[in-house]
């Protein structure tokens, strides 16, 4: 059975629309931007699992402009007649949107408002399906910080606010994502959010860790309801969403939406389980997915990654999701160990297609087989 023949898990936008950050979405559970992870095939998978909207990986505005210049040189067009990104370039692949994806928010990063605005124009020229422009003001990694981008912008509020104003002028909702501001920064998290919203941001996503924490320790979960009270309907939550209960806690605290990041990678079915927990009607196929269904999802996903990003990435991504799938099934450990050393997508696909062997073998060992 193919995915298309299966019942759609979440209610449609028409059935239960929610207004978040200038968008009409089917539900408030969003796939967070994840560099190296939220490629189109993965976004499609999570759209099918119920994500109300999905984010691209963070995309470099400087990179977009380089691609544009190269393309213009190749096409020998003038400044006005730009063709923008060369076919098949990495940037174009990052901006690709597959049929069936939930609304896609393109997340951009830059260290300066002019580059941000020009990069955003390029992105919109390449991809008309983008519904909102995200700005990364959260990334704590040195290679982004040294460009003055990501969470470095928390040290330069005026640049950050200017970026928002410049992108608002392009006509799409603007979705900056920040981190909790420690006392060493010029503004508190509250004041930074206020500045972004005054500049015209449609919503602000806050990850309740400071940049110095990176991904260690715990996110400050209590910060989000405080912000949501100050800015009703304008705050999205990120940080330590590994369970339906945590997502509900953020929403009950007044957050407009919740972003799923590492939790969704560790457990792809976290989306449908959370939707069910929140009271959405979710087909049992998604709440209690059978091994066959999980396998069909994984194979479909692998094929899509292969088509868009190549077989090497397909192997990496499928192995990554495999560790969160088939939870509790006897024999799954053996299957994962067998998959671990595989480098070719064809071989991995073969192992997955015959994976019942692992499950049966385990049953024989445990004496379950008749
Ligand atoms: C591998 C990885 C890549 C990430 N890439 C981005 C990114 O490109 N842009 C961004 O704003 N945040 C990025 N994040 C942060 C997540 O979107 C999220 O805010 C963070 O993981 C906290 O949520 P969690 O604790 O539920 O995982 C990334 C996180 C991880 C683990």
XYZ file of C-alpha atoms and ligand atoms in Angstrom:
401
model
C 0.000 0.000 0.000
C 1.433 3.409 -0.862
C 1.285 6.412 1.402
C -1.170 8.137 -0.868
C -3.702 5.377 -0.313
C -3.539 5.814 3.443
C -5.887 7.975 5.435
C -4.450 11.411 6.109
C -3.674 11.636 9.828
C -4.366 15.230 10.833
C -7.461 17.240 10.137
C -7.225 19.384 7.036
C -6.718 23.148 7.146
C -10.313 23.583 6.082
C -11.542 21.492 9.015
C -9.562 23.063 11.864
C -7.680 26.141 10.729
C -5.412 27.891 13.207
C -3.967 31.340 12.545
C -0.303 31.441 13.460
C 2.224 34.060 12.438
C 0.160 35.322 9.516
C -0.494 31.792 8.205
C -3.533 29.539 8.206
C -2.345 26.134 9.344
C -3.974 22.778 10.010
C -2.545 22.572 13.531
C 0.038 24.258 15.782
C 2.698 21.514 15.664
C 5.568 22.564 13.424
C 8.733 20.885 12.220
C 11.649 23.048 13.420
C 14.503 24.102 11.144
C 17.307 21.548 11.466
C 20.509 22.095 9.494
C 21.480 19.013 7.538
C 18.185 17.333 8.456
C 15.054 19.167 7.251
C 15.671 18.463 3.581
C 12.579 18.309 1.330
C 12.112 14.528 1.632
C 12.149 14.703 5.417
C 9.744 17.632 5.424
C 7.401 15.637 3.196
C 7.539 12.682 5.575
C 6.691 14.843 8.582
C 3.983 16.631 6.611
C 2.387 13.232 6.058
C 2.777 12.486 9.756
C 0.858 15.658 10.561
C 3.182 18.683 10.835
C 1.115 21.866 10.512
C 4.044 23.624 8.810
C 7.667 22.731 8.134
C 10.947 24.648 8.038
C 13.778 24.363 5.590
C 17.308 24.013 6.913
C 18.866 27.407 7.544
C 19.961 28.785 4.180
C 22.878 31.183 3.783
C 21.879 34.476 2.147
C 25.487 35.033 1.128
C 25.381 31.592 -0.530
C 22.201 32.541 -2.387
C 23.869 35.685 -3.707
C 26.964 33.790 -4.883
C 24.726 31.331 -6.749
C 22.875 34.254 -8.270
C 26.104 35.913 -9.454
C 27.417 32.665 -10.921
C 24.160 32.074 -12.732
C 24.086 35.603 -14.093
C 27.637 35.221 -15.351
C 26.772 31.896 -16.979
C 23.618 33.278 -18.547
C 25.307 36.551 -19.350
C 22.299 38.491 -18.086
C 22.401 41.972 -16.669
C 21.618 43.034 -13.133
C 17.926 43.310 -13.863
C 17.390 40.136 -15.812
C 18.690 37.715 -13.269
C 18.064 34.041 -13.657
C 19.179 33.507 -10.100
C 20.321 30.043 -9.000
C 21.988 27.631 -11.380
C 20.017 24.427 -11.927
C 20.919 21.701 -9.469
C 23.010 23.955 -7.210
C 23.038 23.130 -3.501
C 21.049 26.281 -2.786
C 18.372 25.313 -5.265
C 18.097 21.894 -3.683
C 17.673 23.529 -0.267
C 14.832 25.617 -1.649
C 13.080 22.749 -3.424
C 9.547 22.061 -2.220
C 7.927 18.690 -2.892
C 4.302 18.109 -3.767
C 2.430 17.266 -0.566
C 4.554 19.234 1.887
C 2.769 21.266 4.554
C 3.323 25.043 4.245
C 7.077 25.673 4.027
C 8.870 28.406 5.957
C 12.296 29.144 4.470
C 14.773 29.943 7.216
C 17.580 32.298 6.198
C 20.733 33.458 7.893
C 23.064 36.407 7.357
C 25.148 38.800 9.425
C 23.850 41.974 7.828
C 20.444 43.327 6.875
C 21.327 44.166 3.264
C 22.615 40.638 2.547
C 19.581 39.204 4.330
C 17.162 41.253 2.212
C 18.892 40.483 -1.076
C 19.201 36.799 -0.191
C 15.495 36.678 0.668
C 14.630 38.238 -2.690
C 16.699 35.545 -4.396
C 14.969 32.799 -2.406
C 11.536 34.111 -3.375
C 12.647 34.344 -6.988
C 13.665 30.683 -6.925
C 10.781 29.248 -4.929
C 7.264 30.647 -5.102
C 5.857 28.049 -2.684
C 7.548 29.617 0.353
C 4.821 30.920 2.676
C 6.939 32.754 5.259
C 10.519 33.904 5.758
C 12.308 32.679 8.851
C 15.381 34.412 10.241
C 17.907 32.429 12.215
C 18.892 34.430 15.311
C 19.470 31.308 17.365
C 22.313 29.235 15.944
C 25.206 29.059 18.448
C 27.717 27.312 16.161
C 31.068 29.099 15.638
C 30.994 28.995 11.832
C 27.697 30.924 11.846
C 28.652 33.260 14.709
C 31.837 34.350 12.982
C 29.724 35.669 10.118
C 27.816 37.810 12.622
C 24.745 35.631 12.057
C 22.628 33.257 14.174
C 22.660 34.026 17.885
C 25.373 36.669 17.309
C 22.450 38.890 16.308
C 21.239 38.826 19.897
C 24.274 41.044 20.601
C 23.211 43.495 17.860
C 19.485 44.094 18.320
C 19.303 46.974 15.837
C 20.688 44.820 13.022
C 18.227 42.075 13.942
C 15.267 44.473 13.942
C 16.403 45.996 10.667
C 16.482 42.529 9.091
C 12.874 42.014 10.100
C 11.826 45.393 8.661
C 13.619 44.617 5.377
C 11.964 41.225 5.008
C 8.510 42.488 5.985
C 8.784 44.823 2.995
C 8.941 41.743 0.726
C 5.351 40.918 1.626
C 5.519 37.546 3.410
C 5.130 36.925 7.141
C 8.509 37.079 8.901
C 9.378 34.467 11.506
C 12.553 35.195 13.496
C 13.795 32.441 15.816
C 15.857 33.413 18.844
C 17.306 31.917 21.997
C 16.921 32.935 25.602
C 19.048 36.056 26.199
C 21.440 35.797 29.171
C 22.086 38.932 31.320
C 25.344 39.612 29.443
C 23.374 40.621 26.325
C 22.146 44.183 25.697
C 18.446 43.243 25.845
C 16.377 40.824 27.868
C 14.512 38.115 25.954
C 11.297 40.080 26.563
C 12.744 43.326 25.170
C 14.267 41.514 22.197
C 10.915 39.906 21.347
C 9.201 43.279 21.693
C 11.690 44.865 19.280
C 11.200 42.091 16.719
C 7.415 42.343 16.917
C 7.501 46.149 16.667
C 9.668 45.767 13.574
C 6.860 43.720 12.057
C 7.660 40.063 12.832
C 4.521 37.935 12.522
C 5.632 35.704 15.378
C 8.810 35.030 17.363
C 10.014 31.518 18.114
C 12.001 31.253 21.316
C 14.282 28.353 22.215
C 14.648 28.509 25.974
C 18.385 27.811 26.044
C 21.046 30.502 25.975
C 23.549 30.432 23.085
C 26.286 29.313 25.494
C 24.222 26.270 26.464
C 24.091 25.133 22.845
C 22.097 21.882 23.205
C 23.174 20.938 26.719
C 21.284 21.263 29.963
C 17.587 21.948 29.960
C 15.535 24.526 28.103
C 13.908 27.136 30.357
C 10.361 25.949 29.900
C 8.919 28.580 32.265
C 10.197 31.428 30.062
C 7.753 30.638 27.254
C 4.428 31.137 29.092
C 5.783 34.435 30.461
C 6.539 35.627 26.931
C 3.237 34.268 25.626
C 1.384 36.311 28.258
C 3.268 39.452 27.277
C 2.736 38.903 23.546
C -0.494 36.909 23.141
C -0.685 34.778 19.999
C 2.774 35.878 18.907
C 5.172 33.397 20.519
C 6.135 29.934 19.282
C 7.956 27.556 21.599
C 11.059 25.482 20.990
C 13.114 23.395 23.372
C 12.996 19.873 24.770
C 9.818 18.791 23.008
C 10.173 15.041 23.400
C 6.637 14.171 24.479
C 3.014 15.106 23.752
C 2.781 16.350 27.353
C 5.569 18.886 26.844
C 3.994 20.179 23.615
C 0.649 20.526 25.399
C 2.361 22.334 28.288
C 3.704 24.984 25.908
C 0.343 25.378 24.170
C -1.578 25.516 27.439
C 0.884 28.179 28.570
C -0.342 30.378 25.734
C 2.206 29.649 23.001
C 0.719 29.867 19.528
C 2.681 26.894 18.201
C 5.310 24.359 19.198
C 8.330 23.289 17.196
C 9.410 19.669 17.151
C 13.143 19.157 16.642
C 15.261 16.364 18.144
C 12.163 14.755 19.614
C 10.648 14.195 16.180
C 13.868 12.707 14.824
C 14.113 10.347 17.802
C 10.454 9.373 17.380
C 8.886 10.197 13.993
C 5.440 9.287 15.310
C 5.610 12.017 17.940
C 3.595 14.257 15.602
C 0.516 12.001 15.270
C 0.715 10.934 18.912
C 0.749 14.563 20.019
C -2.102 15.469 17.696
C -4.121 12.640 19.239
C -3.135 13.789 22.733
C -4.372 17.283 21.898
C -7.732 15.888 20.816
C -7.311 15.894 17.055
C -8.848 12.987 15.232
C -5.927 10.802 14.194
C -6.324 7.504 12.384
C -5.213 4.488 14.404
C -2.774 3.630 11.607
C -0.714 6.610 12.785
C -1.318 6.321 16.522
C -0.334 2.652 16.623
C 1.664 2.191 13.420
C 2.185 -1.398 12.278
C 5.687 -2.545 11.281
C 4.499 -2.757 7.646
C 3.318 0.821 7.696
C 6.527 2.072 9.290
C 8.506 0.165 6.701
C 6.523 1.650 3.816
C 7.122 5.142 5.229
C 10.825 4.532 5.642
C 11.286 3.071 2.155
C 9.298 5.861 0.568
C 11.342 8.404 2.488
C 14.616 6.744 1.432
C 13.591 6.815 -2.227
C 12.690 10.502 -1.972
C 16.005 11.356 -0.306
C 17.812 9.363 -2.956
C 16.049 11.265 -5.739
C 16.714 14.688 -4.217
C 20.023 14.351 -2.392
C 21.600 11.129 -3.635
C 22.092 7.600 -2.259
C 24.780 8.489 0.298
C 22.483 10.926 2.094
C 19.598 8.428 1.772
C 21.616 5.863 3.730
C 22.500 8.389 6.447
C 18.994 9.747 6.823
C 17.224 6.382 6.784
C 19.606 5.005 9.423
C 18.935 8.090 11.514
C 15.184 7.528 11.446
C 15.486 3.768 11.763
C 16.721 4.164 15.323
C 13.388 5.741 16.269
C 11.149 3.366 14.363
C 9.835 -0.121 15.111
C 10.089 0.730 18.811
C 9.697 -2.284 21.098
C 9.549 -4.792 18.260
C 11.566 -7.964 19.025
C 14.498 -8.211 16.625
C 14.773 -4.491 15.956
C 18.188 -4.321 17.673
C 19.503 -6.939 15.285
C 18.055 -5.112 12.282
C 19.667 -1.842 13.379
C 23.019 -3.575 13.900
C 22.784 -5.145 10.445
C 21.966 -1.761 8.905
C 24.719 0.053 10.810
C 27.619 -0.962 8.545
C 25.733 -0.633 5.223
C 26.970 2.139 2.946
C 24.851 1.623 -0.155
C 21.209 2.629 -0.431
C 20.418 -0.377 -2.616
C 21.789 -2.733 0.021
C 20.036 -0.926 2.872
C 16.797 -0.978 0.953
C 17.241 -4.743 0.432
C 17.744 -5.293 4.173
C 14.688 -3.232 5.016
C 12.534 -4.980 2.438
C 13.315 -8.315 4.045
C 13.341 -7.031 7.615
C 10.645 -9.453 8.731
C 13.450 -12.041 8.712
C 14.960 -10.283 11.728
C 11.668 -10.140 13.533
C 10.905 -13.807 12.786
C 14.396 -14.921 13.750
C 13.947 -13.270 17.117
C 10.631 -15.045 17.605
C 12.302 -18.396 16.862
C 15.000 -17.680 19.460
C 12.437 -16.764 22.056
C 10.524 -19.937 21.321
C 7.497 -18.005 20.057
C 7.461 -19.714 16.664
C 5.189 -22.724 16.443
C 21.028 19.016 14.226
C 20.355 20.322 14.563
C 20.265 21.299 13.608
C 19.636 22.526 13.892
N 19.543 23.472 12.926
C 18.870 24.622 13.165
C 18.692 25.587 12.147
O 19.128 25.416 10.996
N 18.010 26.731 12.471
C 17.499 26.945 13.726
O 16.901 27.982 13.976
N 17.647 26.032 14.701
C 18.295 24.891 14.445
N 18.393 23.931 15.426
C 17.691 24.146 16.695
C 16.308 23.477 16.690
O 15.476 24.057 15.706
C 15.620 23.588 18.065
O 15.383 24.934 18.355
C 16.465 22.981 19.163
O 16.923 21.699 18.808
C 15.687 22.906 20.477
O 14.626 22.018 20.380
P 14.692 20.519 21.009
O 15.332 20.656 22.388
O 13.243 20.101 21.076
O 15.550 19.705 20.100
C 19.070 22.749 15.185
C 19.163 21.730 16.150
C 19.795 20.538 15.859
C 19.854 19.476 16.932
